[in-house]
Coordinates of C-alpha atoms in Angstrom, one line a residue:
X1 CA 104.5 152.5 114.7
X2 CA 106.5 150.2 116.8
X3 CA 106.8 146.5 115.3
X4 CA 104.9 143.9 117.5
X5 CA 106.3 140.5 118.1
X6 CA 104.0 137.5 119.3
X7 CA 102.6 134.1 119.2
X8 CA 100.1 133.2 116.8
X9 CA 96.3 132.8 116.9
X10 CA 94.5 130.1 114.7
X11 CA 93.4 133.4 112.8
X12 CA 96.7 134.9 112.3
X13 CA 97.8 131.5 110.4
X14 CA 97.0 132.5 106.5
X15 CA 98.5 136.0 106.8
X16 CA 101.6 134.3 108.5
X17 CA 101.9 131.7 106.0
X18 CA 101.7 134.6 103.1
X19 CA 104.5 136.3 105.0
X20 CA 106.6 133.2 105.0
X21 CA 105.9 132.7 101.4
X22 CA 107.2 136.1 100.6
X23 CA 110.1 135.6 102.8
X24 CA 111.0 132.6 100.7
X25 CA 110.2 134.0 97.4
X26 CA 107.4 131.7 97.0
X27 CA 103.9 132.8 95.6
X28 CA 102.1 134.5 98.3
X29 CA 98.9 133.1 97.9
X30 CA 97.5 130.6 100.3
X31 CA 94.3 128.5 100.2
X32 CA 92.1 127.8 102.9
X33 CA 93.0 124.1 102.2
X34 CA 96.8 124.7 102.4
X35 CA 96.3 126.7 105.9
X36 CA 94.3 124.0 107.4
X37 CA 96.9 121.2 106.0
X38 CA 99.8 123.2 107.3
X39 CA 98.1 124.0 110.8
X40 CA 97.8 120.6 111.7
X41 CA 101.5 120.4 111.8
X42 CA 102.5 123.6 113.8
X43 CA 102.5 124.2 117.2
X44 CA 101.1 128.1 117.4
X45 CA 102.4 128.4 120.8
X46 CA 105.8 128.1 119.4
X47 CA 105.1 130.1 116.3
X48 CA 106.1 133.7 116.2
X49 CA 105.3 136.7 114.0
X50 CA 106.1 140.1 113.4
X51 CA 103.4 142.8 112.8
X52 CA 103.6 146.2 111.3
X53 CA 100.3 147.9 111.5
X54 CA 98.4 144.8 111.9
X55 CA 100.4 143.0 109.0
X56 CA 102.8 139.9 109.4
X57 CA 106.5 140.9 107.8
X58 CA 108.4 138.1 109.5
X59 CA 107.9 134.5 110.6
X60 CA 109.7 131.9 113.3
X61 CA 108.7 128.7 114.5
X62 CA 110.2 125.8 116.4
X63 CA 109.4 122.1 116.7
X64 CA 110.6 119.8 119.6
X65 CA 113.3 117.4 118.5
X66 CA 115.6 114.8 119.6
X67 CA 119.0 114.9 118.6
X68 CA 121.4 111.8 118.8
X69 CA 124.8 112.6 119.9
X70 CA 128.0 110.4 119.9
X71 CA 127.1 107.4 121.9
X72 CA 123.8 107.0 121.1
X73 CA 122.2 109.3 123.8
X74 CA 119.2 111.4 122.9
X75 CA 119.0 115.2 123.9
X76 CA 115.9 117.4 123.8
X77 CA 116.5 120.2 121.1
X78 CA 114.6 123.1 119.5
X79 CA 114.4 122.5 116.0
X80 CA 114.1 126.1 114.6
X81 CA 112.4 126.5 111.0
X82 CA 110.6 128.9 108.9
X83 CA 112.5 132.1 109.9
X84 CA 112.0 134.7 107.5
X85 CA 112.1 138.7 107.3
X86 CA 110.2 140.3 104.4
X87 CA 112.5 142.3 102.0
X88 CA 110.6 145.4 103.2
X89 CA 111.4 145.0 106.9
X90 CA 115.0 143.9 107.1
X91 CA 117.7 145.5 109.5
X92 CA 115.0 146.3 112.1
X93 CA 116.1 143.4 114.7
X94 CA 113.1 141.2 114.2
X95 CA 114.8 137.9 113.7
X96 CA 117.0 138.7 116.8
X97 CA 113.9 139.6 118.8
X98 CA 112.3 136.1 117.9
X99 CA 115.5 134.4 118.3
X100 CA 115.9 135.6 121.7
X101 CA 112.4 134.8 122.6
X102 CA 113.0 131.0 121.3
X103 CA 116.3 130.3 123.0
X104 CA 115.1 131.8 126.2
X105 CA 111.9 129.4 126.2
X106 CA 113.9 126.5 125.1
X107 CA 116.2 126.7 128.0
X108 CA 113.2 127.3 130.3
X109 CA 111.4 123.9 128.7
X110 CA 115.0 121.9 129.6
X111 CA 116.4 121.7 126.0
X112 CA 119.8 121.2 126.3
X113 CA 120.4 122.4 122.3
X114 CA 118.6 124.2 119.7
X115 CA 119.4 123.2 116.0
X116 CA 118.5 124.9 112.5
X117 CA 119.4 124.6 108.9
X118 CA 120.9 127.7 107.8
X119 CA 119.9 129.3 104.2
X120 CA 122.6 131.7 104.7
X121 CA 125.8 131.1 106.2
X122 CA 126.8 134.8 108.0
X123 CA 123.2 134.9 109.8
X124 CA 123.5 132.5 112.9
X125 CA 126.9 132.5 114.3
X126 CA 125.7 136.1 116.1
X127 CA 123.3 133.9 117.9
X128 CA 125.7 131.2 119.2
X129 CA 125.1 128.7 116.4
X130 CA 127.8 126.9 114.4
X131 CA 127.6 124.3 111.7
X132 CA 127.8 120.8 113.0
X133 CA 127.2 118.6 110.3
X134 CA 127.5 118.9 106.7
X135 CA 126.2 117.2 103.6
X136 CA 127.3 116.0 100.0
X137 CA 125.4 115.3 97.0
X138 CA 126.9 112.7 94.4
X139 CA 125.9 112.6 90.7
X140 CA 126.7 109.1 89.3
X141 CA 127.6 108.6 85.8
X142 CA 126.3 104.8 85.9
X143 CA 127.4 103.4 82.7
X144 CA 131.2 104.2 84.1
X145 CA 130.9 102.7 87.4
X146 CA 132.4 99.5 86.3
X147 CA 130.0 97.3 88.5
X148 CA 129.8 93.7 87.8
X149 CA 126.5 92.0 87.9
X150 CA 124.0 92.9 90.9
X151 CA 124.3 90.4 93.6
X152 CA 122.7 90.6 97.3
X153 CA 124.4 89.4 100.3
X154 CA 123.6 85.6 100.9
X155 CA 119.9 85.2 101.6
X156 CA 119.3 89.1 101.6
X157 CA 116.4 90.5 99.6
X158 CA 115.3 93.6 98.2
X159 CA 111.5 94.2 98.0
X160 CA 109.4 96.7 96.8
X161 CA 107.1 98.2 99.0
X162 CA 103.7 100.6 98.9
X163 CA 103.2 103.6 101.1
X164 CA 101.1 101.8 103.5
X165 CA 103.8 99.3 104.0
X166 CA 106.3 102.4 104.6
X167 CA 103.9 103.8 107.1
X168 CA 104.1 100.4 109.0
X169 CA 108.1 99.5 108.6
X170 CA 109.7 102.9 108.3
X171 CA 109.3 104.2 112.0
X172 CA 110.7 101.3 113.6
X173 CA 113.4 101.2 111.0
X174 CA 114.3 104.6 111.7
X175 CA 114.3 104.3 115.2
X176 CA 117.1 101.8 115.2
X177 CA 119.1 104.1 112.5
X178 CA 118.9 107.2 114.5
X179 CA 120.5 105.7 117.6
X180 CA 123.4 104.8 115.4
X181 CA 123.9 108.1 113.6
X182 CA 125.1 111.3 115.7
X183 CA 123.4 114.1 114.2
X184 CA 120.1 112.2 113.4
X185 CA 116.8 113.5 114.8
X186 CA 113.6 111.8 115.1
X187 CA 110.7 111.7 112.6
X188 CA 107.1 112.3 113.5
X189 CA 104.1 110.2 112.3
X190 CA 103.8 113.6 110.0
X191 CA 106.9 113.3 108.4
X192 CA 106.1 109.5 107.3
X193 CA 102.8 110.6 106.2
X194 CA 104.0 113.6 104.3
X195 CA 106.8 111.3 102.6
X196 CA 104.3 108.6 101.7
X197 CA 101.6 110.8 100.3
X198 CA 99.0 110.1 103.2
X199 CA 99.1 113.9 104.0
X200 CA 99.4 116.2 100.9
X201 CA 100.3 119.8 100.7
X202 CA 97.8 121.5 98.1
X203 CA 100.8 124.0 96.9
X204 CA 103.3 121.1 96.6
X205 CA 103.5 118.7 93.4
X206 CA 103.0 115.1 94.5
X207 CA 104.1 112.1 92.4
X208 CA 104.2 108.8 94.4
X209 CA 107.9 107.8 94.5
X210 CA 109.3 104.2 94.4
X211 CA 110.1 102.5 97.8
X212 CA 112.5 99.5 98.3
X213 CA 113.4 98.0 101.5
X214 CA 116.1 95.4 102.5
X215 CA 115.6 92.5 104.4
X216 CA 118.4 90.5 106.5
X217 CA 118.9 87.0 105.4
X218 CA 118.8 85.5 108.8
X219 CA 115.7 87.3 110.7
X220 CA 114.0 88.9 107.8
X221 CA 114.2 92.1 109.5
X222 CA 114.1 95.3 107.4
X223 CA 117.6 96.8 107.8
X224 CA 117.2 99.5 105.2
X225 CA 115.1 101.8 102.8
X226 CA 115.2 103.7 99.7
X227 CA 113.0 106.3 98.3
X228 CA 113.6 107.2 94.7
X229 CA 111.9 108.8 91.6
X230 CA 112.8 108.1 88.0
X231 CA 112.6 110.5 85.3
X232 CA 111.7 108.5 81.8
X233 CA 113.7 110.2 79.2
X234 CA 114.3 108.8 75.6
X235 CA 116.6 109.9 72.6
X236 CA 114.7 108.0 69.7
X237 CA 115.3 104.5 70.9
X238 CA 118.0 105.2 73.4
X239 CA 117.1 105.9 77.1
X240 CA 118.5 108.4 79.3
X241 CA 116.8 108.3 82.5
X242 CA 117.8 110.0 85.7
X243 CA 117.3 108.4 89.1
X244 CA 116.9 110.6 92.2
X245 CA 117.2 109.5 95.8
X246 CA 114.9 111.2 98.0
X247 CA 115.9 109.0 101.2
X248 CA 118.1 105.9 102.0
X249 CA 118.7 105.1 105.5
X250 CA 120.2 101.5 106.9
X251 CA 121.2 100.0 109.8
X252 CA 124.0 97.5 108.8
X253 CA 126.7 97.7 105.9
X254 CA 125.0 95.0 104.2
X255 CA 121.7 96.8 103.9
X256 CA 123.5 100.3 102.9
X257 CA 125.6 98.5 100.0
X258 CA 122.9 96.4 98.8
X259 CA 120.7 99.4 98.5
X260 CA 123.0 101.1 96.4
X261 CA 124.1 98.1 94.3
X262 CA 120.2 98.0 93.3
X263 CA 119.8 101.5 92.5
X264 CA 122.8 101.4 90.3
X265 CA 121.3 98.5 88.6
X266 CA 117.9 99.9 87.6
X267 CA 117.3 99.7 83.6
X268 CA 117.8 102.5 81.5
X269 CA 119.9 104.7 84.2
X270 CA 122.5 107.0 82.7
X271 CA 122.6 109.2 85.9
X272 CA 122.1 108.8 89.5
X273 CA 121.6 111.8 92.0
X274 CA 122.2 110.6 95.6
X275 CA 120.6 113.2 97.6
X276 CA 122.1 114.9 100.5
X277 CA 124.3 112.2 102.0
X278 CA 126.9 112.1 104.8
X279 CA 130.4 113.6 103.8
X280 CA 131.9 110.2 104.1
X281 CA 129.0 108.1 102.9
X282 CA 130.3 104.7 101.6
X283 CA 128.8 105.1 98.0
X284 CA 131.8 106.5 96.0
X285 CA 134.1 103.7 97.0
X286 CA 131.5 100.8 96.4
X287 CA 131.9 101.9 92.5
X288 CA 134.6 100.1 90.6
X289 CA 135.4 103.6 89.1
X290 CA 135.1 106.0 92.0
X291 CA 135.6 108.7 89.7
X292 CA 132.3 108.0 88.1
X293 CA 130.4 109.5 91.1
X294 CA 131.1 113.5 90.9
X295 CA 130.5 115.7 93.9
X296 CA 127.7 117.9 92.7
X297 CA 127.2 119.9 96.0
X298 CA 128.9 120.1 99.5
X299 CA 128.0 122.5 102.3
X300 CA 127.5 122.8 106.3
X301 CA 123.9 121.5 106.9
X302 CA 122.7 121.6 110.4
X303 CA 123.8 124.0 112.8
X304 CA 123.7 123.6 116.3
X305 CA 123.6 126.0 119.6
X306 CA 124.5 124.8 123.0
X307 CA 122.0 126.0 125.7
X308 CA 123.1 123.8 128.8
X309 CA 127.0 123.3 128.3
X310 CA 127.7 120.7 131.2
X311 CA 124.4 118.6 130.3
X312 CA 125.3 118.5 126.5
X313 CA 129.2 117.7 127.3
X314 CA 128.0 114.9 129.8
X315 CA 125.5 113.3 127.5
X316 CA 127.9 112.1 124.7
X317 CA 130.6 109.7 124.9
X318 CA 134.2 110.2 123.7
X319 CA 136.9 108.3 121.9
X320 CA 139.4 108.4 125.0
X321 CA 139.9 109.0 128.7
X322 CA 141.3 112.7 129.3
X323 CA 140.4 115.8 131.0
X324 CA 139.8 119.5 129.6
X325 CA 139.1 122.8 131.3
X326 CA 137.0 124.7 128.7
X327 CA 136.3 128.5 129.0
X328 CA 133.5 129.1 126.7
X329 CA 132.2 132.8 125.9
X330 CA 128.6 133.3 125.1
X331 CA 127.3 136.9 125.2
X332 CA 124.1 135.7 125.7
X333 CA 124.7 133.9 128.7
X334 CA 123.3 130.4 128.1
X335 CA 126.4 128.1 127.6
X336 CA 129.1 130.8 129.1
X337 CA 131.3 129.6 131.9
X338 CA 134.1 127.5 132.5
X339 CA 133.7 123.9 132.7
X340 CA 135.9 120.7 133.5
X341 CA 135.0 117.7 131.2
X342 CA 136.2 114.8 132.7
X343 CA 136.1 111.3 130.4
X344 CA 136.6 108.1 132.4
X345 CA 138.1 105.2 131.0
X346 CA 134.9 103.8 129.7
X347 CA 134.4 107.1 127.8
X348 CA 131.5 108.3 129.6
X349 CA 132.0 111.9 130.9
X350 CA 130.9 113.9 133.8
X351 CA 131.3 117.9 133.2
X352 CA 130.9 120.8 136.0
X353 CA 131.6 124.1 136.7
X354 CA 135.3 125.1 138.0
X355 CA 137.5 127.8 138.7
X356 CA 140.8 126.0 137.5
X357 CA 142.7 127.6 134.8
X358 CA 141.3 127.2 131.3
X359 CA 143.3 124.6 128.7
X360 CA 141.0 126.3 125.9
X361 CA 139.0 129.3 125.4
X362 CA 136.4 129.2 122.7
X363 CA 133.0 130.7 122.0
X364 CA 129.7 128.8 121.9
X365 CA 129.6 128.9 118.2
X366 CA 132.7 127.1 118.2
X367 CA 131.8 124.7 121.0
X368 CA 128.9 123.8 118.6
X369 CA 131.1 123.2 115.8
X370 CA 133.3 120.9 117.8
X371 CA 130.2 119.0 119.7
X372 CA 129.3 116.3 117.5
X373 CA 132.9 115.5 116.6
X374 CA 133.0 116.7 112.8
X375 CA 135.4 119.8 113.5
X376 CA 139.0 120.0 114.3
X377 CA 140.0 121.8 117.5
X378 CA 143.7 122.1 116.0
X379 CA 142.3 123.7 113.0
X380 CA 140.0 126.2 114.8
X381 CA 143.1 127.2 116.8
X382 CA 144.9 127.6 113.4
X383 CA 142.2 130.0 112.3
X384 CA 142.3 131.9 115.5
X385 CA 138.9 131.1 116.6
X386 CA 140.3 128.8 119.8
X387 CA 143.0 129.8 122.2
X388 CA 145.0 126.9 123.6
X389 CA 146.5 128.0 127.0
X390 CA 147.9 124.5 127.9
X391 CA 150.4 123.1 125.0
X392 CA 148.4 120.0 123.4
X393 CA 145.2 120.8 124.6
X394 CA 143.9 121.3 121.1
X395 CA 145.2 117.8 120.1
X396 CA 143.6 116.1 123.1
X397 CA 140.2 117.8 122.2
X398 CA 140.6 116.4 118.9
X399 CA 141.2 113.1 120.2
X400 CA 138.2 113.3 122.7
X401 CA 135.8 114.8 120.4
X402 CA 136.3 113.5 116.9
X403 CA 134.1 110.3 115.8
X404 CA 134.9 107.2 113.7
X405 CA 132.2 108.0 111.2
X406 CA 131.2 111.8 110.6
X407 CA 127.8 113.1 112.1
X408 CA 124.9 113.2 109.9
X409 CA 121.5 114.8 110.0
X410 CA 119.6 113.3 106.7
X411 CA 116.5 115.1 107.2
X412 CA 115.6 118.9 106.3
X413 CA 113.4 120.5 108.9

């Protein structure tokens, strides 16, 4: 019997959720309450399932998001998530069929990009995605940090906040933050409700975290927020309490430094886990002994897929003026073509099809890796993944595309 791929109706959701749980090795049981809560966060028209004899065996869905690109522009992107194929039905092309459906629909909706977080590295390059941001998680040995007494910038203030205050203050802060951070995406109201416990997923344990905000001295404006949990552990009369940061965002260096210094000054700490941070986060070098911060994990994180090359390339700004002709190979056809990128002295750009000889030839996946500024064209050429037709073109691409701070997506989606 052929395998049927289709979008969902409301009655399909419980079975789809069970299939997703199996695919991600979670307990397959799904209560009616769970299905109802999860249904409120899903667009069924953007949710696909694969069915064998009426049973759901693979899952896929997407969400509308805005991605910040270098220079602060916001581009519509399809955020792909919940991609799973049950072990009983692998290697039958189900993920490929659902991905093709989604990318075609995304292009028709006018999305310039698609994004996802890859659970496994080898899967998504064949669909034209490339890793565009990375993350690093540090574990800090707090007694070794050699920090002096905790002090705030003159007049600045750290305040505790309750969940209701975070629901009020957090979205406005994040709107300012994401416009400063290439790779960041918008957070929905539901994101904030889940993060504060206003909405709870029945199968997920919930413990209310601590929330602290940093207020600027001059304006009393909230310029940073941190969310964290502390596990209370003792050995006899000796505290051994680890602190784990869930989220920390800031719109100024003062706020970022103050929040880290506050967290490292919490009583009874021995270890601090930073959560998933930008690879060039300020934290290690804020410490008196940077070696007290050990890299626990470093990895690719958000993958990107260009669907409209001229629009995507013209939307971002660049580090210097210059001109490059890019020959992009994309078997799926979305980004394929030869395009002339012209960057003006003010670092804004135009991009249009051309018949001129190419400076660089590269795949859609490698364009995605370069796009936010985190990769090196010279290095891709050395790896044999990019062809330089005009000497110096890869170096020029690095000059244009690279950004002063590395792109970062703080959020799992």
